[in-house]
PDB file of C-alpha atoms in Angstrom:
ATOM      1  CA  UNK P   1     -52.548 118.869 -54.454  1.00 46.00           C
ATOM      2  CA  UNK P   2     -51.639 121.375 -57.197  1.00 44.00           C
ATOM      3  CA  UNK P   3     -48.292 122.026 -58.856  1.00 45.00           C
ATOM      4  CA  UNK P   4     -47.288 125.010 -61.006  1.00 46.00           C
ATOM      5  CA  UNK P   5     -46.067 124.486 -64.556  1.00 47.00           C
ATOM      6  CA  UNK P   6     -42.452 123.398 -64.828  1.00 47.00           C
ATOM      7  CA  UNK P   7     -42.447 121.972 -61.318  1.00 44.00           C
ATOM      8  CA  UNK P   8     -40.854 118.507 -61.178  1.00 45.00           C
ATOM      9  CA  UNK P   9     -42.379 116.108 -58.714  1.00 45.00           C
ATOM     10  CA  UNK P  10     -40.987 112.655 -58.006  1.00 48.00           C
ATOM     11  CA  UNK P  11     -43.631 111.860 -55.369  1.00 44.00           C
ATOM     12  CA  UNK P  12     -45.444 108.504 -56.000  1.00 48.00           C
ATOM     13  CA  UNK P  13     -48.544 108.131 -53.969  1.00 50.00           C
ATOM     14  CA  UNK P  14     -48.379 104.307 -54.303  1.00 45.00           C
ATOM     15  CA  UNK P  15     -45.038 104.085 -52.452  1.00 46.00           C
ATOM     16  CA  UNK P  16     -45.187 104.389 -48.728  1.00 48.00           C
ATOM     17  CA  UNK P  17     -42.753 106.321 -46.678  1.00 48.00           C
ATOM     18  CA  UNK P  18     -41.487 103.329 -44.715  1.00 48.00           C
ATOM     19  CA  UNK P  19     -40.747 101.638 -48.103  1.00 41.00           C
ATOM     20  CA  UNK P  20     -38.646 104.661 -49.108  1.00 45.00           C
ATOM     21  CA  UNK P  21     -36.671 104.554 -45.919  1.00 45.00           C
ATOM     22  CA  UNK P  22     -36.058 100.837 -46.217  1.00 45.00           C
ATOM     23  CA  UNK P  23     -35.039 101.194 -49.857  1.00 48.00           C
ATOM     24  CA  UNK P  24     -32.587 103.843 -48.874  1.00 45.00           C
ATOM     25  CA  UNK P  25     -31.150 101.853 -46.092  1.00 49.00           C
ATOM     26  CA  UNK P  26     -30.817  98.787 -48.295  1.00 46.00           C
ATOM     27  CA  UNK P  27     -28.899 100.843 -50.951  1.00 57.00           C
ATOM     28  CA  UNK P  28     -26.587 102.119 -48.176  1.00 60.00           C
ATOM     29  CA  UNK P  29     -25.916  98.642 -46.926  1.00 50.00           C
ATOM     30  CA  UNK P  30     -25.290  97.254 -50.436  1.00 52.00           C
ATOM     31  CA  UNK P  31     -22.821 100.082 -51.068  1.00 60.00           C
ATOM     32  CA  UNK P  32     -20.997  99.515 -47.876  1.00 61.00           C
ATOM     33  CA  UNK P  33     -20.775  95.790 -48.453  1.00 52.00           C
ATOM     34  CA  UNK P  34     -19.436  96.315 -51.998  1.00 61.00           C
ATOM     35  CA  UNK P  35     -16.794  98.715 -50.701  1.00 65.00           C
ATOM     36  CA  UNK P  36     -15.756  96.304 -47.910  1.00 72.00           C
ATOM     37  CA  UNK P  37     -15.693  93.420 -50.484  1.00 76.00           C
ATOM     38  CA  UNK P  38     -13.356  95.364 -52.694  1.00 79.00           C
ATOM     39  CA  UNK P  39     -11.035  96.115 -49.829  1.00 80.00           C
ATOM     40  CA  UNK P  40     -11.080  92.370 -48.737  1.00 77.00           C
ATOM     41  CA  UNK P  41     -10.478  91.098 -52.264  1.00 80.00           C
ATOM     42  CA  UNK P  42      -7.486  93.563 -52.586  1.00 83.00           C
ATOM     43  CA  UNK P  43      -5.996  92.463 -49.247  1.00 82.00           C
ATOM     44  CA  UNK P  44      -6.596  88.798 -50.197  1.00 80.00           C
ATOM     45  CA  UNK P  45      -4.774  89.294 -53.473  1.00 85.00           C
ATOM     46  CA  UNK P  46      -1.770  91.005 -51.975  1.00 86.00           C
ATOM     47  CA  UNK P  47      -1.567  88.243 -49.320  1.00 84.00           C
ATOM     48  CA  UNK P  48      -1.786  85.664 -52.236  1.00 85.00           C
ATOM     49  CA  UNK P  49       1.016  87.470 -54.055  1.00 88.00           C
ATOM     50  CA  UNK P  50       3.196  87.436 -50.887  1.00 88.00           C
ATOM     51  CA  UNK P  51       2.587  83.759 -50.333  1.00 88.00           C
ATOM     52  CA  UNK P  52       3.370  82.982 -54.038  1.00 88.00           C
ATOM     53  CA  UNK P  53       6.653  84.977 -53.820  1.00 90.00           C
ATOM     54  CA  UNK P  54       7.638  83.131 -50.650  1.00 91.00           C
ATOM     55  CA  UNK P  55       6.886  79.718 -51.901  1.00 91.00           C
ATOM     56  CA  UNK P  56       8.737  80.304 -55.239  1.00 91.00           C
ATOM     57  CA  UNK P  57      11.717  81.631 -53.426  1.00 93.00           C
ATOM     58  CA  UNK P  58      11.835  78.651 -51.120  1.00 93.00           C
ATOM     59  CA  UNK P  59      11.537  76.077 -53.925  1.00 91.00           C
ATOM     60  CA  UNK P  60      14.175  77.728 -56.246  1.00 93.00           C
ATOM     61  CA  UNK P  61      16.695  78.528 -53.486  1.00 94.00           C
ATOM     62  CA  UNK P  62      17.110  74.765 -52.829  1.00 93.00           C
ATOM     63  CA  UNK P  63      18.692  74.628 -56.370  1.00 92.00           C
ATOM     64  CA  UNK P  64      20.792  77.821 -55.555  1.00 90.00           C
ATOM     65  CA  UNK P  65      18.611  79.970 -57.679  1.00 92.00           C
ATOM     66  CA  UNK P  66      17.715  83.358 -56.182  1.00 92.00           C
ATOM     67  CA  UNK P  67      14.397  83.824 -58.056  1.00 91.00           C
ATOM     68  CA  UNK P  68      14.414  87.538 -57.331  1.00 90.00           C
ATOM     69  CA  UNK P  69      17.412  87.865 -59.679  1.00 89.00           C
ATOM     70  CA  UNK P  70      15.542  86.368 -62.587  1.00 89.00           C
ATOM     71  CA  UNK P  71      11.863  87.010 -62.121  1.00 87.00           C
ATOM     72  CA  UNK P  72      10.078  90.280 -63.097  1.00 85.00           C
ATOM     73  CA  UNK P  73       7.054  91.966 -61.540  1.00 83.00           C
ATOM     74  CA  UNK P  74       4.659  90.069 -63.738  1.00 86.00           C
ATOM     75  CA  UNK P  75       6.028  86.751 -62.524  1.00 85.00           C
ATOM     76  CA  UNK P  76       5.305  87.688 -58.912  1.00 81.00           C
ATOM     77  CA  UNK P  77       1.850  89.057 -59.837  1.00 83.00           C
ATOM     78  CA  UNK P  78       0.796  85.710 -61.268  1.00 82.00           C
ATOM     79  CA  UNK P  79       2.746  83.708 -58.733  1.00 76.00           C
ATOM     80  CA  UNK P  80      -0.347  82.533 -56.811  1.00 74.00           C
ATOM     81  CA  UNK P  81      -1.894  81.154 -60.070  1.00 78.00           C
ATOM     82  CA  UNK P  82       1.175  79.680 -61.670  1.00 76.00           C
ATOM     83  CA  UNK P  83       1.259  76.585 -59.505  1.00 79.00           C
ATOM     84  CA  UNK P  84      -1.847  74.696 -58.615  1.00 81.00           C
ATOM     85  CA  UNK P  85      -0.467  73.674 -55.218  1.00 81.00           C
ATOM     86  CA  UNK P  86       0.378  77.229 -54.292  1.00 81.00           C
ATOM     87  CA  UNK P  87      -3.072  78.446 -55.479  1.00 82.00           C
ATOM     88  CA  UNK P  88      -4.782  75.696 -53.444  1.00 84.00           C
ATOM     89  CA  UNK P  89      -2.722  76.414 -50.401  1.00 84.00           C
ATOM     90  CA  UNK P  90      -3.414  80.177 -50.629  1.00 80.00           C
ATOM     91  CA  UNK P  91      -7.118  79.695 -50.905  1.00 82.00           C
ATOM     92  CA  UNK P  92      -7.096  77.256 -48.027  1.00 84.00           C
ATOM     93  CA  UNK P  93      -5.022  79.475 -45.860  1.00 83.00           C
ATOM     94  CA  UNK P  94      -7.283  82.585 -46.489  1.00 80.00           C
ATOM     95  CA  UNK P  95     -10.401  80.496 -45.791  1.00 84.00           C
ATOM     96  CA  UNK P  96      -8.969  78.990 -42.526  1.00 85.00           C
ATOM     97  CA  UNK P  97      -7.738  82.431 -41.340  1.00 82.00           C
ATOM     98  CA  UNK P  98     -11.182  83.968 -41.815  1.00 82.00           C
ATOM     99  CA  UNK P  99     -12.865  80.951 -40.247  1.00 87.00           C
ATOM    100  CA  UNK P 100     -10.661  81.015 -37.145  1.00 85.00           C
ATOM    101  CA  UNK P 101     -11.258  84.831 -36.879  1.00 82.00           C
ATOM    102  CA  UNK P 102     -15.059  84.428 -36.966  1.00 85.00           C
ATOM    103  CA  UNK P 103     -14.999  81.433 -34.476  1.00 87.00           C
ATOM    104  CA  UNK P 104     -12.962  83.487 -32.049  1.00 84.00           C
ATOM    105  CA  UNK P 105     -15.394  86.509 -32.238  1.00 83.00           C
ATOM    106  CA  UNK P 106     -18.471  84.149 -32.006  1.00 86.00           C
ATOM    107  CA  UNK P 107     -16.974  82.222 -29.024  1.00 84.00           C
ATOM    108  CA  UNK P 108     -15.958  85.481 -27.136  1.00 83.00           C
ATOM    109  CA  UNK P 109     -19.469  87.056 -27.655  1.00 86.00           C
ATOM    110  CA  UNK P 110     -21.643  84.009 -27.119  1.00 86.00           C
ATOM    111  CA  UNK P 111     -19.689  82.130 -24.415  1.00 83.00           C
ATOM    112  CA  UNK P 112     -17.512  84.728 -22.639  1.00 82.00           C
ATOM    113  CA  UNK P 113     -17.102  82.542 -19.501  1.00 85.00           C
ATOM    114  CA  UNK P 114     -15.656  79.426 -21.299  1.00 85.00           C
ATOM    115  CA  UNK P 115     -13.617  81.838 -23.538  1.00 79.00           C
ATOM    116  CA  UNK P 116     -12.062  83.545 -20.518  1.00 81.00           C
ATOM    117  CA  UNK P 117     -11.113  80.230 -19.034  1.00 81.00           C
ATOM    118  CA  UNK P 118      -9.593  79.062 -22.335  1.00 77.00           C
ATOM    119  CA  UNK P 119      -7.344  82.151 -22.506  1.00 73.00           C
ATOM    120  CA  UNK P 120      -6.632  82.042 -18.717  1.00 71.00           C
ATOM    121  CA  UNK P 121      -8.710  85.311 -18.093  1.00 75.00           C
ATOM    122  CA  UNK P 122      -6.092  87.500 -19.849  1.00 74.00           C
ATOM    123  CA  UNK P 123      -8.898  88.803 -22.067  1.00 72.00           C
ATOM    124  CA  UNK P 124      -9.943  90.962 -19.119  1.00 75.00           C
ATOM    125  CA  UNK P 125      -6.914  93.213 -19.594  1.00 74.00           C
ATOM    126  CA  UNK P 126      -6.967  96.197 -22.033  1.00 76.00           C
ATOM    127  CA  UNK P 127      -3.895  95.142 -23.872  1.00 74.00           C
ATOM    128  CA  UNK P 128      -5.378  91.710 -24.807  1.00 72.00           C
ATOM    129  CA  UNK P 129      -7.144  92.694 -28.102  1.00 73.00           C
ATOM    130  CA  UNK P 130      -4.056  94.283 -29.553  1.00 72.00           C
ATOM    131  CA  UNK P 131      -1.589  91.552 -28.359  1.00 76.00           C
ATOM    132  CA  UNK P 132      -3.927  88.882 -29.632  1.00 78.00           C
ATOM    133  CA  UNK P 133      -3.890  90.098 -33.166  1.00 79.00           C
ATOM    134  CA  UNK P 134      -0.073  90.758 -33.022  1.00 83.00           C
ATOM    135  CA  UNK P 135       0.532  87.148 -31.922  1.00 81.00           C
ATOM    136  CA  UNK P 136      -1.970  85.991 -34.556  1.00 81.00           C
ATOM    137  CA  UNK P 137       0.079  87.710 -37.247  1.00 84.00           C
ATOM    138  CA  UNK P 138       3.289  86.323 -35.981  1.00 88.00           C
ATOM    139  CA  UNK P 139       1.895  82.791 -35.853  1.00 86.00           C
ATOM    140  CA  UNK P 140       0.512  83.210 -39.354  1.00 86.00           C
ATOM    141  CA  UNK P 141       3.946  84.355 -40.708  1.00 87.00           C
ATOM    142  CA  UNK P 142       5.601  81.362 -38.948  1.00 90.00           C
ATOM    143  CA  UNK P 143       3.046  78.992 -40.374  1.00 89.00           C
ATOM    144  CA  UNK P 144       3.734  80.338 -43.848  1.00 89.00           C
ATOM    145  CA  UNK P 145       7.481  79.810 -43.583  1.00 92.00           C
ATOM    146  CA  UNK P 146       7.063  76.286 -42.208  1.00 91.00           C
ATOM    147  CA  UNK P 147       4.603  75.410 -45.001  1.00 91.00           C
ATOM    148  CA  UNK P 148       6.949  76.987 -47.738  1.00 92.00           C
ATOM    149  CA  UNK P 149       9.851  74.854 -46.389  1.00 93.00           C
ATOM    150  CA  UNK P 150       7.762  71.625 -46.558  1.00 92.00           C
ATOM    151  CA  UNK P 151       6.505  72.574 -50.057  1.00 91.00           C
ATOM    152  CA  UNK P 152      10.055  73.317 -51.331  1.00 93.00           C
ATOM    153  CA  UNK P 153      11.412  69.978 -50.149  1.00 93.00           C
ATOM    154  CA  UNK P 154       8.487  68.121 -51.640  1.00 91.00           C
ATOM    155  CA  UNK P 155       8.910  70.092 -54.889  1.00 91.00           C
ATOM    156  CA  UNK P 156      12.657  69.303 -55.070  1.00 91.00           C
ATOM    157  CA  UNK P 157      12.059  65.595 -54.405  1.00 92.00           C
ATOM    158  CA  UNK P 158       9.596  65.413 -57.324  1.00 91.00           C
ATOM    159  CA  UNK P 159      11.871  67.399 -59.585  1.00 90.00           C
ATOM    160  CA  UNK P 160      14.830  65.007 -59.045  1.00 90.00           C
ATOM    161  CA  UNK P 161      12.674  62.137 -60.162  1.00 90.00           C
ATOM    162  CA  UNK P 162      11.445  63.914 -63.334  1.00 88.00           C
ATOM    163  CA  UNK P 163      12.561  62.766 -66.789  1.00 89.00           C
ATOM    164  CA  UNK P 164      14.911  64.976 -68.888  1.00 88.00           C
ATOM    165  CA  UNK P 165      13.608  67.347 -71.391  1.00 85.00           C
ATOM    166  CA  UNK P 166      15.390  68.722 -74.530  1.00 84.00           C
ATOM    167  CA  UNK P 167      15.682  72.422 -75.483  1.00 82.00           C
ATOM    168  CA  UNK P 168      16.781  73.411 -78.980  1.00 79.00           C
ATOM    169  CA  UNK P 169      18.402  76.805 -79.485  1.00 78.00           C
ATOM    170  CA  UNK P 170      17.914  79.030 -82.565  1.00 75.00           C
ATOM    171  CA  UNK P 171      21.148  77.700 -84.130  1.00 76.00           C
ATOM    172  CA  UNK P 172      19.781  74.090 -83.730  1.00 78.00           C
ATOM    173  CA  UNK P 173      22.136  73.345 -80.864  1.00 80.00           C
ATOM    174  CA  UNK P 174      20.456  71.173 -78.232  1.00 82.00           C
ATOM    175  CA  UNK P 175      20.621  70.763 -74.459  1.00 84.00           C
ATOM    176  CA  UNK P 176      18.967  68.272 -72.216  1.00 87.00           C
ATOM    177  CA  UNK P 177      18.207  68.256 -68.528  1.00 88.00           C
ATOM    178  CA  UNK P 178      15.490  68.258 -65.888  1.00 91.00           C
ATOM    179  CA  UNK P 179      13.168  71.315 -65.924  1.00 90.00           C
ATOM    180  CA  UNK P 180      13.319  72.983 -62.599  1.00 92.00           C
ATOM    181  CA  UNK P 181      10.972  75.898 -63.454  1.00 89.00           C
ATOM    182  CA  UNK P 182      10.700  78.931 -65.577  1.00 88.00           C
ATOM    183  CA  UNK P 183       9.900  82.616 -65.573  1.00 88.00           C
ATOM    184  CA  UNK P 184       8.881  84.883 -68.469  1.00 86.00           C
ATOM    185  CA  UNK P 185      12.555  85.402 -69.389  1.00 87.00           C
ATOM    186  CA  UNK P 186      14.426  82.276 -68.168  1.00 89.00           C
ATOM    187  CA  UNK P 187      14.167  78.540 -68.159  1.00 88.00           C
ATOM    188  CA  UNK P 188      15.991  76.681 -65.325  1.00 91.00           C
ATOM    189  CA  UNK P 189      17.489  73.246 -66.118  1.00 90.00           C
ATOM    190  CA  UNK P 190      19.349  70.744 -63.895  1.00 91.00           C
ATOM    191  CA  UNK P 191      21.960  68.966 -65.953  1.00 86.00           C
ATOM    192  CA  UNK P 192      23.785  66.395 -63.957  1.00 82.00           C
ATOM    193  CA  UNK P 193      24.747  68.553 -60.907  1.00 81.00           C
ATOM    194  CA  UNK P 194      24.832  71.841 -62.783  1.00 88.00           C
ATOM    195  CA  UNK P 195      21.974  74.355 -62.626  1.00 89.00           C
ATOM    196  CA  UNK P 196      21.611  76.413 -65.727  1.00 87.00           C
ATOM    197  CA  UNK P 197      19.511  79.496 -66.427  1.00 87.00           C
ATOM    198  CA  UNK P 198      18.678  79.661 -70.150  1.00 86.00           C
ATOM    199  CA  UNK P 199      17.365  83.046 -71.404  1.00 86.00           C
ATOM    200  CA  UNK P 200      14.470  83.062 -73.757  1.00 79.00           C
ATOM    201  CA  UNK P 201      16.378  85.245 -76.177  1.00 74.00           C
ATOM    202  CA  UNK P 202      18.999  83.944 -78.593  1.00 55.00           C
ATOM    203  CA  UNK P 203      21.736  86.349 -77.573  1.00 58.00           C
ATOM    204  CA  UNK P 204      22.914  84.398 -74.597  1.00 59.00           C
ATOM    205  CA  UNK P 205      22.698  80.574 -74.773  1.00 65.00           C
ATOM    206  CA  UNK P 206      22.911  79.682 -71.051  1.00 60.00           C
ATOM    207  CA  UNK P 207      24.109  80.832 -67.611  1.00 59.00           C
ATOM    208  CA  UNK P 208      25.645  78.274 -65.325  1.00 59.00           C
ATOM    209  CA  UNK P 209      24.526  78.750 -61.688  1.00 61.00           C
ATOM    210  CA  UNK P 210      25.835  75.601 -60.083  1.00 56.00           C
TER     211      UNK P 210
END
C-alpha cells in the first residue's frame, strides 16, 4: 500500500477491526455511565439537602425556632453533613431506596407469576407503572416526615439533658444556657424556659424567641 507525501494515516496493521469496534463501544459505554453517574449524584445530593432541611426544621421547631428565618443558603447546602445522624440516615435512605427499586425490577422480570400474585394482578393494567412510582414517592415522603418527627423528639430529649455552656460577648458580658444548635450567623440557647437566638456579630446581643 502506497501513500502520497503529506497524507496522514492512522491505520495500524497490528490492531484488528473487531478490536477497534469493541474499543469504540467500550468508550461509548464508559461515557454513558459517567453521564448517568453525574446525574444520579446530583439527584442524590438534592435529595440529601431536602432531607437535611426537613430534619433541621423539625428539630428546631420543637423549640419554637423557625430555622428558615435564621439559616442561609449555605446552612442548607451543608445540612446533610452538619449532623452525623442526618448524614447516616440520608445515606441509608438512598441505599434502601435504590435497593428496593432494583429488587422490584428483578422480581418483576425473573418471577412475573409470583410478582403478579403479590400485587393482586394489577400489574397487568397499563396504568400500573405510573401509579406504582407515584405511590412510591408518596410513601417515601411520608416515611421522611415520620422519621424526621422521631429524630426531632429524640434530639430534644437529649438536648434537655445536656449541661449548660457559657458564651462571652465582646464587652465581656456572659450568658449561660443549653446549646440547642447554631447556624453560620446565630447560636440558639435554652435558658430556663426561654429560647434565645444570639447573633454572631456584636451589634445585637440576643433575640428572645420564647
